[in-house]
Amino acid sequence: MGGTGGVRIDGDCLLLPGGVRVRFVRTLRLPETGTHPLPPGLGSFPLRRVQDFPDTAPAEWLARGGVMLPVYLREAMWLHFGGTARPAALQVGVGKVCAVSGEPWSGRLSSGPQNYLPLPDQPWLDGINSGRGTVRQFVAVPLGLGATVEGQVTGEETWGGIQLQAFGLTERKLAEWTARRAAAPAPPVWPATPPPGPVPPPTAYSGTPVSMPPPMPPYGADFAAPPAPGAAAGAVPPPAPGAAPPAPGSGAPRAAAMGLGAGGSMRQQVHRDTRPLSDWSTEPSGRVFVHLVTPPEWRRITGEAPPPSPVDRDAYTRAGLPWFEHYDEQAADLDPSGTLAGVKPVGDWLGGDHTPWSPPAPHQVVQLGDAPGRPVADGDW
């Protein structure tokens, strides 16, 4: 399938047409037993366009286009949609399995079951929609073990990565929304970046030492991950119609691909859309394939040092740093997917989790209530 183009990278943020903003946030990996508060953000993953590395990226990645980010084995992440102001319907796929419905990836929106997130109502997504009022954390695992959501749902591990596809309102509904917005105070929007304060905006490469608790920002703002001991501190034009993918043998040999499996359970609503399906356009405004790269492959492909390994969650909790609870009483929680409810945690394949776990004390859980960059190329997937 060809692409609509228009996806761009702005720093550590993906911008999809229609104003959808997505950041991929590093976080603490949860234990696979029990249900937990929302883990904090520990800085954003860096993003690079696949097309910028034609001599080192695998040929199949070049054919799919999109972007890539480096992730460690069993590292956890969440998706942050802060800064998305205009209404949008965002599909999120994990190995081309819908993270909301558990259904196969589709080029169209569906309400039965709902296969998208209504933005900006949904401020973030930490995992697959597998329980009532809960999700199971996104955790990176290699393809080939059967541990990914894709492998467990489809019986195959072909795609890996993350897929995003955005749909805007129809022209009439967008005009109505714009008129209402002009006539009334704008509703609050989740910030795209941390608010100003004594803690500088973090990156994936630098941060505040975990022994020095910073002030508590909202969940959408990040804490930076401290460097591990010894760790080193735009868009491509869409393919021309009918253009052939890169020739076999171009780019690097096939890389060790990564996908997302299910980790620990946390309390999080997946919002039921309050709009009828007819409010949304039938054609996507933009889509992008996000490749997950192992740190050694990241270094080989880009020549850059990968981010430091994730912070130890026990040290984080012992330092008194915050975890989060978020509940929107105005929102209706979407029913969990029966398919995704049966997905087993990655520990069933990779072995037990030996990382120490100190539950946060009650006082640590905080209750919350055209752009720069060149276009990212889309390809065949």
XYZ file of C-alpha atoms in Angstrom:
381
model
C 0.000 0.000 0.000
C 1.346 3.409 -0.882
C 1.475 6.230 1.648
C -0.056 9.637 2.049
C 3.217 11.217 3.159
C 3.394 14.294 5.315
C 4.807 12.625 8.438
C 7.726 14.528 9.932
C 10.184 14.345 12.801
C 10.402 17.370 15.077
C 13.175 16.659 17.581
C 12.030 13.579 19.470
C 8.418 13.885 18.289
C 6.595 12.398 15.301
C 4.167 14.795 13.634
C 1.380 13.238 11.579
C -0.826 15.306 9.250
C -3.714 16.917 11.075
C -1.665 17.881 14.095
C -1.181 14.469 15.737
C 1.967 14.443 17.878
C 3.482 11.191 19.172
C 6.503 10.755 21.414
C 7.938 7.391 22.408
C 8.848 7.571 26.087
C 11.285 5.370 28.004
C 9.933 4.175 31.328
C 10.322 1.755 34.237
C 9.374 -1.825 33.444
C 6.665 -3.144 35.776
C 6.604 -6.547 37.471
C 4.413 -9.015 35.608
C 2.297 -9.773 38.685
C -0.166 -7.391 40.313
C -1.613 -4.118 39.035
C 0.395 -0.937 39.398
C 0.235 2.860 39.094
C 1.425 4.526 35.916
C 5.238 4.527 35.659
C 7.076 7.801 34.978
C 8.639 9.057 31.790
C 12.429 8.741 31.723
C 13.159 10.689 28.548
C 12.186 10.179 24.936
C 13.630 7.665 22.504
C 15.603 9.310 19.672
C 14.062 8.996 16.211
C 15.808 8.736 12.850
C 14.409 8.385 9.337
C 15.192 5.018 7.771
C 15.758 6.650 4.376
C 18.679 8.619 5.773
C 20.740 5.400 5.972
C 20.422 3.744 2.536
C 23.787 1.984 2.811
C 23.371 0.535 6.306
C 19.643 0.055 6.937
C 18.199 -3.350 5.930
C 16.592 -3.430 2.487
C 13.220 -4.512 3.892
C 13.238 -1.514 6.238
C 14.034 0.804 3.354
C 11.078 -0.673 1.469
C 8.742 -0.002 4.412
C 10.079 3.492 5.019
C 9.260 5.203 8.267
C 11.469 5.831 11.262
C 13.501 3.813 13.739
C 14.366 4.057 17.414
C 16.808 2.103 19.638
C 15.407 -0.067 22.417
C 16.947 -2.577 24.815
C 15.705 -6.123 25.352
C 12.804 -5.997 27.814
C 12.830 -2.204 27.878
C 9.385 -0.648 28.375
C 7.840 2.358 26.650
C 4.672 4.402 26.465
C 3.234 6.640 23.743
C 2.615 10.284 24.607
C 0.138 12.325 22.527
C 0.654 15.691 24.259
C 0.291 18.720 22.016
C -2.372 17.089 19.817
C -5.054 19.778 19.803
C -7.242 19.006 16.783
C -9.518 15.929 17.092
C -8.074 12.831 15.439
C -8.574 9.082 15.430
C -5.238 7.310 15.843
C -4.719 3.635 15.096
C -1.843 1.971 16.974
C -0.538 -1.367 15.728
C 2.017 -3.677 17.348
C 3.291 -6.008 14.646
C 0.160 -5.040 12.653
C -2.131 -6.177 15.468
C -4.370 -3.393 16.780
C -3.311 -2.512 20.350
C -6.884 -1.393 21.105
C -9.071 -4.135 19.621
C -6.690 -7.067 19.101
C -7.932 -7.294 15.506
C -5.655 -7.455 12.438
C -4.380 -4.123 11.164
C -6.923 -2.320 9.005
C -6.776 0.641 6.676
C -10.186 1.765 7.939
C -11.679 2.800 11.237
C -14.133 0.522 12.991
C -16.481 1.036 15.918
C -17.340 -2.612 16.478
C -14.905 -3.187 18.031
C -13.308 0.253 18.237
C -9.866 0.018 16.652
C -8.481 3.483 17.361
C -7.839 6.068 20.066
C -9.780 9.358 20.089
C -7.329 12.250 20.438
C -6.806 14.509 22.304
C -9.107 12.785 24.807
C -6.579 9.928 25.135
C -3.440 11.656 26.449
C -1.171 8.577 26.345
C -1.130 4.807 25.893
C 1.135 2.540 27.949
C 0.182 -0.884 26.619
C -2.347 -3.215 25.045
C -6.029 -2.978 25.974
C -6.210 -6.261 27.874
C -8.306 -5.604 30.989
C -11.109 -3.493 32.444
C -9.541 -0.185 33.289
C -6.082 -1.662 32.815
C -3.479 -2.184 30.108
C -0.437 -4.463 29.909
C 2.786 -2.574 29.401
C 4.567 -2.360 26.039
C 7.849 -4.291 26.412
C 10.437 -4.819 23.648
C 11.342 -8.398 22.722
C 13.057 -9.937 19.671
C 11.084 -11.587 16.911
C 11.382 -15.346 16.610
C 10.522 -16.425 20.169
C 6.756 -16.078 19.901
C 6.718 -13.624 22.815
C 5.377 -10.617 20.893
C 1.714 -9.669 20.779
C 1.937 -10.301 17.038
C 3.276 -13.832 17.546
C 0.671 -14.785 20.140
C -2.305 -13.350 18.242
C -1.411 -14.329 14.670
C 0.920 -17.302 15.186
C 3.585 -15.558 13.076
C 6.189 -12.856 13.635
C 6.554 -11.068 10.335
C 6.305 -7.336 10.928
C 7.398 -6.331 14.420
C 7.692 -2.640 15.210
C 4.873 -0.160 15.760
C 2.411 1.149 13.171
C 0.566 4.463 13.445
C -2.224 5.759 11.222
C -4.208 8.967 11.769
C -7.648 9.993 10.525
C -9.037 13.513 10.770
C -12.602 14.777 10.978
C -14.631 15.142 7.807
C -14.541 18.626 6.268
C -18.001 19.445 7.645
C -17.265 18.219 11.151
C -13.894 19.961 11.199
C -15.585 23.235 10.179
C -18.155 22.775 12.972
C -15.416 22.023 15.514
C -13.387 25.039 14.403
C -16.431 27.333 14.730
C -17.220 26.031 18.227
C -13.615 26.425 19.291
C -13.500 30.004 18.041
C -16.649 30.844 19.995
C -15.559 29.311 23.300
C -12.412 29.111 25.420
C -10.105 26.416 24.160
C -10.168 23.215 26.235
C -6.987 22.290 28.070
C -4.441 20.406 25.987
C -1.897 17.997 27.416
C 1.482 19.739 27.102
C 3.803 18.612 24.346
C 6.834 19.412 26.480
C 7.443 19.684 30.227
C 6.431 23.031 31.713
C 9.232 25.466 32.554
C 10.757 25.017 35.967
C 13.908 24.107 37.791
C 14.200 20.759 36.004
C 15.425 21.203 32.380
C 13.559 19.311 29.641
C 15.133 15.837 29.587
C 16.531 13.916 26.672
C 17.264 10.252 26.255
C 20.957 10.999 26.700
C 21.093 13.140 29.846
C 19.194 13.523 33.033
C 18.840 14.230 36.712
C 20.581 11.696 38.981
C 17.990 9.453 40.580
C 19.345 10.282 44.026
C 18.215 13.913 43.601
C 14.383 13.890 43.502
C 13.185 16.678 41.180
C 9.816 18.444 41.575
C 6.796 16.408 40.505
C 5.613 17.431 37.020
C 2.428 16.060 35.447
C 2.551 12.574 33.999
C 2.981 13.924 30.489
C 6.269 15.562 31.528
C 9.336 13.368 31.784
C 12.069 12.597 34.236
C 15.357 11.941 32.476
C 17.033 8.581 32.867
C 20.433 8.761 34.561
C 23.311 7.377 32.494
C 24.342 3.828 33.177
C 27.894 3.379 34.505
C 30.304 3.717 31.592
C 27.586 4.795 29.150
C 28.327 7.518 26.651
C 26.716 10.350 27.359
C 13.108 15.814 9.260
C 11.048 13.915 6.255
C 11.940 11.981 3.117
C 9.678 12.568 0.128
C 7.106 9.781 -0.285
C 7.969 7.172 -2.910
C 6.887 8.172 -6.389
C 3.734 6.416 -7.632
C 4.688 3.024 -8.982
C 8.254 3.305 -7.741
C 9.887 -0.031 -7.020
C 11.282 -0.788 -3.553
C 15.060 -0.934 -3.134
C 16.652 -3.705 -5.159
C 17.525 -6.952 -3.362
C 20.925 -6.634 -1.768
C 20.723 -2.864 -1.312
C 21.122 -1.654 2.231
C 22.540 -3.829 4.988
C 21.863 -7.511 5.656
C 18.677 -8.382 7.485
C 18.760 -6.890 10.988
C 17.703 -8.397 14.293
C 14.117 -7.152 14.379
C 12.244 -6.278 17.567
C 8.564 -6.231 18.416
C 6.394 -5.466 21.421
C 5.232 -7.999 23.963
C 3.097 -7.592 27.075
C 4.553 -6.723 30.453
C 3.021 -5.797 33.786
C -0.511 -4.533 34.283
C -1.306 -0.926 35.202
C -4.416 1.128 35.801
C -5.223 3.111 32.657
C -8.381 3.958 30.738
C -8.623 3.355 27.018
C -11.202 5.949 26.004
C -14.389 5.023 24.224
C -14.993 7.459 21.365
C -17.962 9.743 21.979
C -18.222 10.659 18.301
C -20.065 8.547 15.740
C -17.838 6.865 13.194
C -19.387 9.048 10.466
C -17.589 12.099 11.943
C -14.238 10.729 10.807
C -12.750 10.758 7.335
C -12.682 7.411 5.544
C -9.133 8.017 4.303
C -6.091 8.342 6.581
C -4.297 11.668 6.671
C -0.963 9.967 7.351
C 0.699 6.800 8.570
C 4.163 5.652 9.566
C 6.033 2.415 10.339
C 8.229 2.618 13.448
C 11.096 0.100 13.430
C 12.513 -1.030 16.785
C 16.291 -1.404 16.648
C 18.598 -3.199 19.079
C 21.361 -0.958 20.501
C 24.151 -2.746 18.544
C 22.153 -2.392 15.308
C 21.469 1.267 16.083
C 25.200 1.908 16.421
C 25.957 -0.020 13.216
C 23.233 1.661 11.144
C 23.502 5.236 12.405
C 27.041 5.428 13.809
C 25.543 6.928 16.978
C 25.813 5.667 20.539
C 22.491 4.275 21.791
C 20.902 5.780 24.910
C 22.103 4.455 28.263
C 20.408 1.364 29.623
C 17.171 2.013 31.560
C 17.222 3.204 35.157
C 16.755 0.593 37.884
C 13.156 0.838 39.116
C 14.072 -0.120 42.689
C 16.549 2.763 42.890
C 13.912 5.092 41.437
C 11.318 4.096 44.028
C 13.783 4.174 46.921
C 14.709 7.725 45.925
C 11.113 8.756 46.621
C 10.326 9.745 43.033
C 6.697 9.754 41.905
C 4.421 7.260 40.201
C 1.047 8.361 38.849
C -2.692 7.674 38.849
C -4.967 9.155 36.197
C -8.739 8.865 35.962
C -11.108 10.882 33.800
C -14.610 10.685 35.223
C -15.997 12.230 32.024
C -14.578 9.413 29.889
C -16.013 5.951 29.339
C -13.493 3.125 29.458
C -13.467 0.946 26.357
C -14.173 -2.735 26.909
C -10.999 -4.813 26.863
C -10.156 -6.938 23.864
C -10.798 -10.626 24.497
C -7.955 -11.422 22.131
C -5.468 -9.193 23.937
C -6.622 -10.395 27.358
C -5.154 -13.788 26.496
C -1.698 -12.469 25.621
C 0.917 -13.868 28.012
C 3.665 -11.709 29.524
C 7.135 -11.790 28.020
C 8.516 -13.499 31.125
C 6.868 -16.738 29.980
C 9.450 -16.782 27.151
C 12.413 -14.894 28.562
C 12.376 -16.242 32.096
C 11.605 -14.699 35.454
C 12.137 -11.062 36.303
C 14.967 -10.834 38.811
C 15.009 -7.041 39.094
C 14.231 -6.001 42.688
C 10.819 -4.463 43.182
C 9.941 -1.926 45.864
C 6.282 -0.861 45.651
C 5.892 2.916 45.797
C 4.665 4.353 49.058
C 1.188 5.949 48.931
C 2.661 9.472 49.053
C 4.689 8.750 45.883
C 1.587 8.123 43.744
C 0.446 11.420 42.232
C -3.181 11.827 41.123
C -3.555 13.664 37.824
C -6.585 14.511 36.442
C 3.345 23.192 9.267
C 6.109 21.869 11.544
C 9.918 21.616 11.343
C 11.547 18.549 9.862
C 11.566 16.836 6.508
C 8.782 14.358 5.592
C 9.198 10.714 6.609
C 8.877 8.312 3.691
C 6.138 5.710 3.742
C 6.495 2.364 1.970
C 4.839 -1.005 1.486
C 3.579 -2.683 4.613
